[in-house]
Amino acid sequence: MFFLFLLFLHEGHAPVEPLETGEILARIQTLQKRADAQPESLYGWNQLGEAYLQLGQVTAAHSLFHQADDCFQKALKLVPENKTARYGQVRALMGIHRFHEALAALRPLGQGPDVDPIFSELYFDLHFALGNASEAYALARLLVLEHPSFQSDIRLAQILAYFGQNEQARSLLGQWEKDPKIAPFQRAWCATRIGDSWLASDAKQADAAYDRALELDPACHYAHLQIAKLDCASGHAADAVQRLSQVVNSNPRPEFRLQLADALRQNHQPIPAANMLKELAQILQSEVDAGDWGHVRLLCEVWRRLDIQPEQQIVLLEKERREIRKDREGIIALGWALLTAGQYDSACNLFQEGAQDAGITPEYLWPMAQALRLAKRQVPARYLVQRLEHMPSGYLNSETQTIATDLMAWSQTSPPIPTLVRNTPQTGR
């Protein structure tokens, strides 16, 4: 599930206009020449920084966010109070997952009686990214009241979906998906998030929503990614390989390449899959070794598929949780790492901590049940499996599906669960 969150972070919590990388690169070259010729031009540095941001959002290459940050810092040296440069710097820092620095840079812009919508939107985005879900929910409600718009509604919809209030989220997003006054790529973005809200309960509804997104915007790579995942889950891995190969050829984002490797493996092509995973691991590890933590969870997913570095996964994910952000997706990532390393009690404790949150999905609860079982906590494991068996059936990735199948077979052959008897206090005369 954290593919979704990774994409949110790079796009921001709002749709990004689909632009060809060649078009943006040509613009960067032009703007770079202009900035070099006029180094005292505030506008020039802001424009160049914005172009680097756009390319970073399209490709997920973290070096581009660093370059954007450099441009906005040069603009701020010229005019320290310039809002455009400050907002650009905040977005660049978010792109490289320096969330606390981004929040510190943003806060001064929220002082004073008139706070503009951009501040409120970014303030929400940062709290959501940091895992401050309750704070983000309150901010989204306030944003809708003070600045009602497409941007405020989609943020409220995302936090509603996070807390499991999917019908309300779909209602908000559905209105905008049908609105001809906004751009097709924005309507497509809404359709994809409607699809995401159906994933845990109704894969057919999710698939239909992603199809609608592609009708609105055929270049919506995220919709292609999600359809490919559903294809793999339904036994059509060859279709997923074909779809993802086309996507990766036009946009080799790490998330897309990882999903292509999964599809290749499910399509009985283990050697190309392993080669792709090894190449991806080298790229992502070089980023992390250089101090760039934006892809640390993705690196751990790649390592897990290669069945390597179980202890290092835990070290990295615990450090991220301690120093960068605490969120549900981080719990899932660390929980899987602990399971893989055989640290079942630690995995149980971690999953149970996150289970206090509303809106958690079967893709979270199945590994939690596995952790309980392997930690010899048989009764709670059985109760959780029985609960999951009666939940609506939706999409599960191959790793989670394997665990679910194994646990259901185990549950059926295990002794009956003891009946819970409430202790009633005895009263005497």
XYZ file of C-alpha atoms in Angstrom:
429
model
C 0.000 0.000 0.000
C 2.794 2.471 0.467
C 3.284 2.831 -3.295
C 0.245 5.089 -3.030
C 1.777 7.206 -0.312
C 5.109 7.500 -2.102
C 3.327 8.887 -5.134
C 1.347 11.308 -2.961
C 4.571 12.706 -1.576
C 6.130 13.345 -4.955
C 2.986 14.810 -6.480
C 2.059 16.680 -3.358
C -1.488 15.960 -2.208
C -2.881 17.417 -5.408
C -2.743 16.468 -9.086
C 0.261 17.475 -11.149
C -0.189 18.523 -14.755
C 1.192 15.792 -17.036
C 4.112 17.256 -18.978
C 6.619 15.477 -21.188
C 10.082 15.286 -19.638
C 11.643 16.511 -22.892
C 9.448 19.588 -22.796
C 10.472 20.382 -19.209
C 14.169 19.728 -19.910
C 14.103 22.133 -22.846
C 12.489 24.735 -20.611
C 15.126 24.178 -17.912
C 17.934 24.729 -20.428
C 16.380 28.005 -21.562
C 15.751 29.199 -18.010
C 19.250 28.187 -16.859
C 20.833 30.316 -19.587
C 18.602 33.217 -18.599
C 19.439 32.839 -14.890
C 23.178 32.665 -15.637
C 22.912 35.819 -17.734
C 20.804 37.633 -15.111
C 21.858 36.243 -11.697
C 20.132 39.129 -9.890
C 16.728 38.223 -11.348
C 14.358 36.977 -8.641
C 11.841 35.931 -11.281
C 14.472 33.959 -13.186
C 15.514 31.834 -10.204
C 11.899 31.220 -9.200
C 11.011 30.104 -12.725
C 14.010 27.775 -12.903
C 13.229 26.316 -9.474
C 9.637 25.691 -10.511
C 10.794 23.868 -13.644
C 13.074 21.606 -11.593
C 10.151 20.922 -9.246
C 7.941 19.921 -12.172
C 10.555 17.526 -13.512
C 11.111 16.073 -10.043
C 7.393 15.465 -9.590
C 7.205 13.677 -12.947
C 10.343 11.525 -12.577
C 10.730 11.201 -8.760
C 14.471 11.891 -9.191
C 15.464 13.425 -5.869
C 18.463 15.259 -7.312
C 15.983 17.518 -9.110
C 14.382 18.571 -5.830
C 17.850 19.477 -4.539
C 18.412 21.599 -7.653
C 15.039 23.253 -7.160
C 15.949 24.028 -3.552
C 19.227 25.627 -4.695
C 17.327 27.894 -7.091
C 14.814 29.004 -4.481
C 17.604 29.657 -1.971
C 19.263 31.975 -4.508
C 15.944 33.763 -4.962
C 15.559 34.132 -1.192
C 19.041 35.641 -0.904
C 17.861 38.339 -3.310
C 14.490 38.922 -1.603
C 14.214 37.058 1.741
C 10.494 37.794 2.150
C 9.474 36.538 -1.316
C 6.545 34.148 -0.866
C 6.899 32.423 -4.217
C 10.472 31.415 -3.429
C 9.594 30.339 0.113
C 6.688 28.186 -1.027
C 8.894 26.703 -3.723
C 11.573 25.888 -1.162
C 8.991 24.176 1.055
C 7.803 21.999 -1.824
C 11.401 21.138 -2.755
C 12.188 20.098 0.825
C 9.055 17.957 0.878
C 10.223 16.255 -2.312
C 13.381 15.059 -0.543
C 11.444 14.177 2.633
C 12.989 16.860 4.812
C 9.584 17.464 6.322
C 10.632 19.099 9.590
C 12.830 21.592 7.726
C 9.974 22.287 5.326
C 7.607 22.927 8.227
C 10.094 25.317 9.841
C 10.468 27.194 6.543
C 6.701 27.386 6.085
C 5.592 28.511 9.554
C 6.646 32.199 9.265
C 4.292 32.574 6.289
C 1.348 31.657 8.516
C 1.791 34.643 10.803
C -0.545 37.587 10.514
C -4.301 37.968 10.078
C -4.492 37.021 6.390
C -3.224 33.513 5.697
C -3.425 32.582 2.038
C -4.737 29.207 0.786
C -1.314 28.021 -0.421
C 0.032 28.172 3.128
C -2.950 26.219 4.465
C -2.651 23.581 1.732
C 1.067 23.040 2.325
C 0.575 23.053 6.096
C -1.936 20.225 5.704
C 0.350 18.339 3.299
C 3.231 18.458 5.763
C 1.223 17.282 8.763
C -0.241 14.448 6.705
C 3.224 13.449 5.462
C 4.621 13.506 9.011
C 1.884 11.146 10.185
C 0.021 13.781 12.220
C -3.304 12.456 10.943
C -5.582 14.006 13.589
C -3.968 17.403 13.102
C -4.257 17.017 9.322
C -7.956 16.177 9.651
C -8.623 19.346 11.653
C -6.599 21.408 9.169
C -8.512 19.979 6.206
C -11.858 20.822 7.819
C -10.673 24.368 8.474
C -9.293 24.688 4.951
C -12.650 23.742 3.417
C -14.435 26.306 5.586
C -12.007 29.178 4.985
C -10.955 28.491 1.389
C -13.552 26.275 -0.322
C -12.086 25.023 -3.597
C -10.971 21.975 -5.544
C -7.653 22.001 -3.654
C -9.305 22.029 -0.234
C -11.902 19.382 -1.111
C -9.359 16.869 -2.406
C -7.290 17.226 0.755
C -10.336 16.639 2.926
C -11.229 13.615 0.790
C -7.782 12.112 1.314
C -7.845 12.420 5.073
C -11.407 11.060 5.172
C -10.241 8.017 3.203
C -7.273 7.636 5.558
C -9.692 7.318 8.479
C -11.880 4.849 6.590
C -14.681 7.303 5.772
C -14.646 6.220 2.148
C -18.226 7.067 1.210
C -17.743 10.698 2.216
C -14.418 10.799 0.381
C -15.957 9.361 -2.787
C -18.811 11.848 -2.614
C -16.397 14.793 -2.569
C -14.127 13.392 -5.267
C -17.029 12.284 -7.445
C -18.359 15.833 -7.701
C -15.016 17.058 -9.008
C -14.499 14.078 -11.317
C -17.698 15.078 -13.130
C -16.956 18.812 -13.152
C -16.134 19.961 -16.718
C -14.751 23.272 -15.422
C -11.525 21.691 -14.154
C -8.799 20.192 -16.341
C -9.061 16.561 -17.513
C -5.894 15.577 -15.625
C -7.461 16.914 -12.401
C -10.659 14.967 -13.017
C -8.570 11.863 -13.755
C -6.697 12.347 -10.486
C -10.020 12.326 -8.623
C -11.043 9.123 -10.396
C -7.816 7.390 -9.361
C -8.335 8.321 -5.716
C -11.903 7.018 -5.913
C -10.373 3.800 -7.217
C -7.948 3.710 -4.293
C -10.854 4.052 -1.857
C -12.437 0.900 -3.323
C -9.267 -1.236 -3.321
C -9.755 -2.835 0.079
C -13.405 -3.770 -0.490
C -14.313 -3.990 -4.200
C -11.636 -4.521 -6.846
C -14.180 -4.233 -9.696
C -15.242 -0.762 -8.579
C -11.587 0.216 -8.254
C -10.815 -1.061 -11.752
C -13.763 0.862 -13.199
C -12.564 4.078 -11.565
C -9.051 3.664 -12.991
C -10.572 3.060 -16.439
C -12.501 6.330 -16.104
C -9.260 8.085 -15.207
C -7.616 6.853 -18.409
C -10.597 7.979 -20.476
C -10.099 11.464 -19.038
C -6.293 11.418 -19.263
C -4.696 8.567 -21.262
C -1.272 9.628 -19.906
C -2.284 9.053 -16.264
C 0.571 6.748 -15.263
C -0.782 6.204 -11.780
C -3.985 4.682 -13.196
C -1.884 2.371 -15.386
C 0.107 1.332 -12.303
C -2.997 0.484 -10.293
C -4.654 -1.420 -13.154
C -1.453 -3.438 -13.574
C -1.505 -4.332 -9.870
C -5.104 -5.513 -10.223
C -4.168 -7.490 -13.341
C -1.430 -9.283 -11.401
C -3.806 -10.053 -8.542
C -6.378 -11.544 -10.942
C -3.886 -13.770 -12.759
C -3.267 -11.563 -15.798
C 0.411 -10.855 -15.194
C 1.222 -10.832 -18.929
C -1.169 -7.899 -19.430
C 0.458 -6.120 -16.487
C 3.939 -6.633 -17.959
C 2.857 -5.176 -21.287
C 1.166 -2.166 -19.677
C 3.987 -1.416 -17.256
C 6.704 -1.823 -19.883
C 5.089 0.986 -21.861
C 4.806 3.158 -18.757
C 8.423 2.555 -17.692
C 9.678 3.339 -21.193
C 8.102 6.785 -20.976
C 8.687 7.391 -17.248
C 11.150 5.091 -15.417
C 10.107 6.089 -11.894
C 11.407 3.661 -9.255
C 7.850 2.807 -8.135
C 6.875 1.805 -11.663
C 10.028 -0.263 -12.149
C 9.420 -2.144 -8.901
C 5.873 -2.978 -9.957
C 7.161 -4.126 -13.365
C 9.627 -6.437 -11.603
C 6.745 -7.879 -9.556
C 4.713 -8.425 -12.717
C 7.654 -10.126 -14.451
C 8.096 -12.454 -11.502
C 4.397 -13.357 -11.490
C 4.599 -13.894 -15.253
C 7.264 -16.591 -14.662
C 10.159 -14.380 -15.798
C 12.343 -14.540 -12.661
C 15.679 -13.631 -14.267
C 14.578 -10.288 -15.824
C 12.730 -9.520 -12.577
C 15.802 -10.206 -10.431
C 18.051 -8.160 -12.718
C 15.657 -5.218 -12.547
C 15.456 -5.461 -8.753
C 19.253 -5.598 -8.369
C 19.713 -2.548 -10.588
C 17.005 -0.685 -8.704
C 18.552 -1.624 -5.347
C 21.907 -0.140 -6.402
C 20.291 3.127 -7.494
C 18.193 3.508 -4.351
C 21.001 2.485 -1.986
C 23.305 5.100 -3.499
C 20.651 7.735 -2.697
C 20.278 6.566 0.901
C 24.052 6.307 1.380
C 24.305 9.930 0.218
C 21.885 10.959 2.977
C 18.757 11.212 0.814
C 16.000 9.286 2.593
C 13.152 9.873 0.170
C 13.237 6.315 -1.201
C 14.235 4.406 1.939
C 10.959 2.457 2.127
C 11.149 1.584 -1.525
C 14.723 0.351 -1.039
C 13.559 -1.905 1.795
C 10.768 -3.287 -0.401
C 13.324 -4.118 -3.092
C 15.626 -5.773 -0.544
C 12.716 -7.816 0.792
C 11.917 -9.108 -2.683
C 15.584 -10.030 -3.122
C 15.534 -11.642 0.342
C 18.574 -9.679 1.511
C 19.560 -7.196 4.234
C 16.794 -8.015 6.780
C 18.634 -6.396 9.695
C 19.620 -3.333 7.655
C 15.966 -2.852 6.683
C 15.058 -2.624 10.359
C 17.905 -0.186 11.097
C 16.879 2.151 8.273
C 13.141 2.028 8.937
C 13.552 2.540 12.684
C 15.762 5.546 11.998
C 13.189 6.953 9.574
C 10.436 6.453 12.141
C 12.559 8.083 14.838
C 13.948 11.044 12.896
C 11.837 11.708 9.806
C 8.183 10.757 10.197
C 5.791 8.424 11.997
C 2.864 7.286 9.905
C 0.818 4.201 9.171
C 2.752 3.298 6.042
C 5.951 3.397 8.086
C 4.447 0.904 10.526
C 3.583 -1.433 7.646
C 7.098 -1.170 6.202
C 8.820 -1.749 9.539
C 6.374 -4.504 10.476
C 7.194 -6.438 7.310
C 10.909 -5.995 7.986
C 10.531 -7.346 11.528
C 8.512 -10.304 10.250
C 11.146 -11.080 7.625
C 13.890 -10.962 10.256
C 11.979 -13.301 12.573
C 11.382 -10.649 15.262
C 7.754 -11.672 15.740
C 7.078 -10.161 19.166
C 8.416 -6.786 18.048
C 6.282 -6.976 14.902
C 3.199 -7.767 17.025
C 3.765 -4.821 19.321
C 4.298 -2.462 16.399
C 1.211 -3.595 14.482
C -0.941 -3.413 17.607
C 0.231 0.153 18.199
C -0.940 1.127 14.713
C -4.187 -0.830 15.005
C -5.517 1.845 17.352
C -5.852 4.080 14.280
C -9.148 4.152 12.391
C -9.361 3.186 8.741
C -6.742 0.433 8.644
C -7.220 -2.043 5.800
C -6.819 -5.815 5.333
C -3.408 -5.185 3.784
C -2.370 -3.948 7.221
C -4.255 -6.555 9.265
C -3.109 -9.740 7.494
C 0.598 -9.273 8.342
C -0.510 -8.330 11.855
C -2.333 -11.672 12.122
C 0.759 -13.465 10.823
C 2.908 -11.731 13.438
C 0.496 -12.805 16.193
C 0.530 -16.392 14.966
C 4.319 -16.623 14.680
C 4.710 -15.020 18.112
C 2.628 -17.927 19.504
C -0.299 -15.635 20.319
C -2.684 -18.159 18.794
C -6.031 -16.987 20.153
C -5.800 -13.311 19.098
C -4.391 -14.467 15.760
C -7.401 -16.734 15.195
C -9.870 -14.014 16.203
C -8.238 -11.588 13.768
C -8.242 -14.134 10.921
C -11.942 -14.827 11.499
C -12.641 -11.105 11.448
C -10.716 -10.727 8.194
C -12.541 -13.654 6.594
C -15.817 -11.752 7.055
C -14.519 -8.417 5.787
C -15.273 -7.314 2.195
C -12.779 -8.852 -0.200
C -10.726 -6.469 -2.321
C -7.204 -6.165 -3.677
C -4.239 -7.684 -1.848
C -0.704 -7.628 -3.190
C 0.883 -11.015 -3.871
C 2.899 -10.996 -0.647
C -0.145 -10.285 1.512
C -2.325 -12.706 -0.462
C 0.158 -15.514 0.212
C -0.023 -14.811 3.939
C -3.831 -14.583 3.845
C -4.158 -17.962 2.098
C -1.755 -19.577 4.559
C -3.518 -18.108 7.592
C -6.992 -19.160 6.454
C -5.785 -22.739 5.948
C -4.139 -22.662 9.387
C -7.297 -21.280 11.017
C -9.493 -24.031 9.565
C -7.255 -26.812 10.899
C -6.642 -25.283 14.336
C -8.564 -26.246 17.494
C -11.744 -24.261 18.262
C -11.263 -20.839 19.799
C -12.174 -20.872 23.496
C -15.334 -19.009 24.408
C -14.728 -15.797 26.271
C -16.593 -15.784 29.588
C -17.229 -12.509 31.343
C -16.260 -12.693 35.017
C -19.219 -11.579 37.102
C -18.389 -10.374 40.600
C -19.973 -12.506 43.329
C -22.209 -10.699 45.767
C -22.720 -11.917 49.301
C -25.092 -11.074 52.059
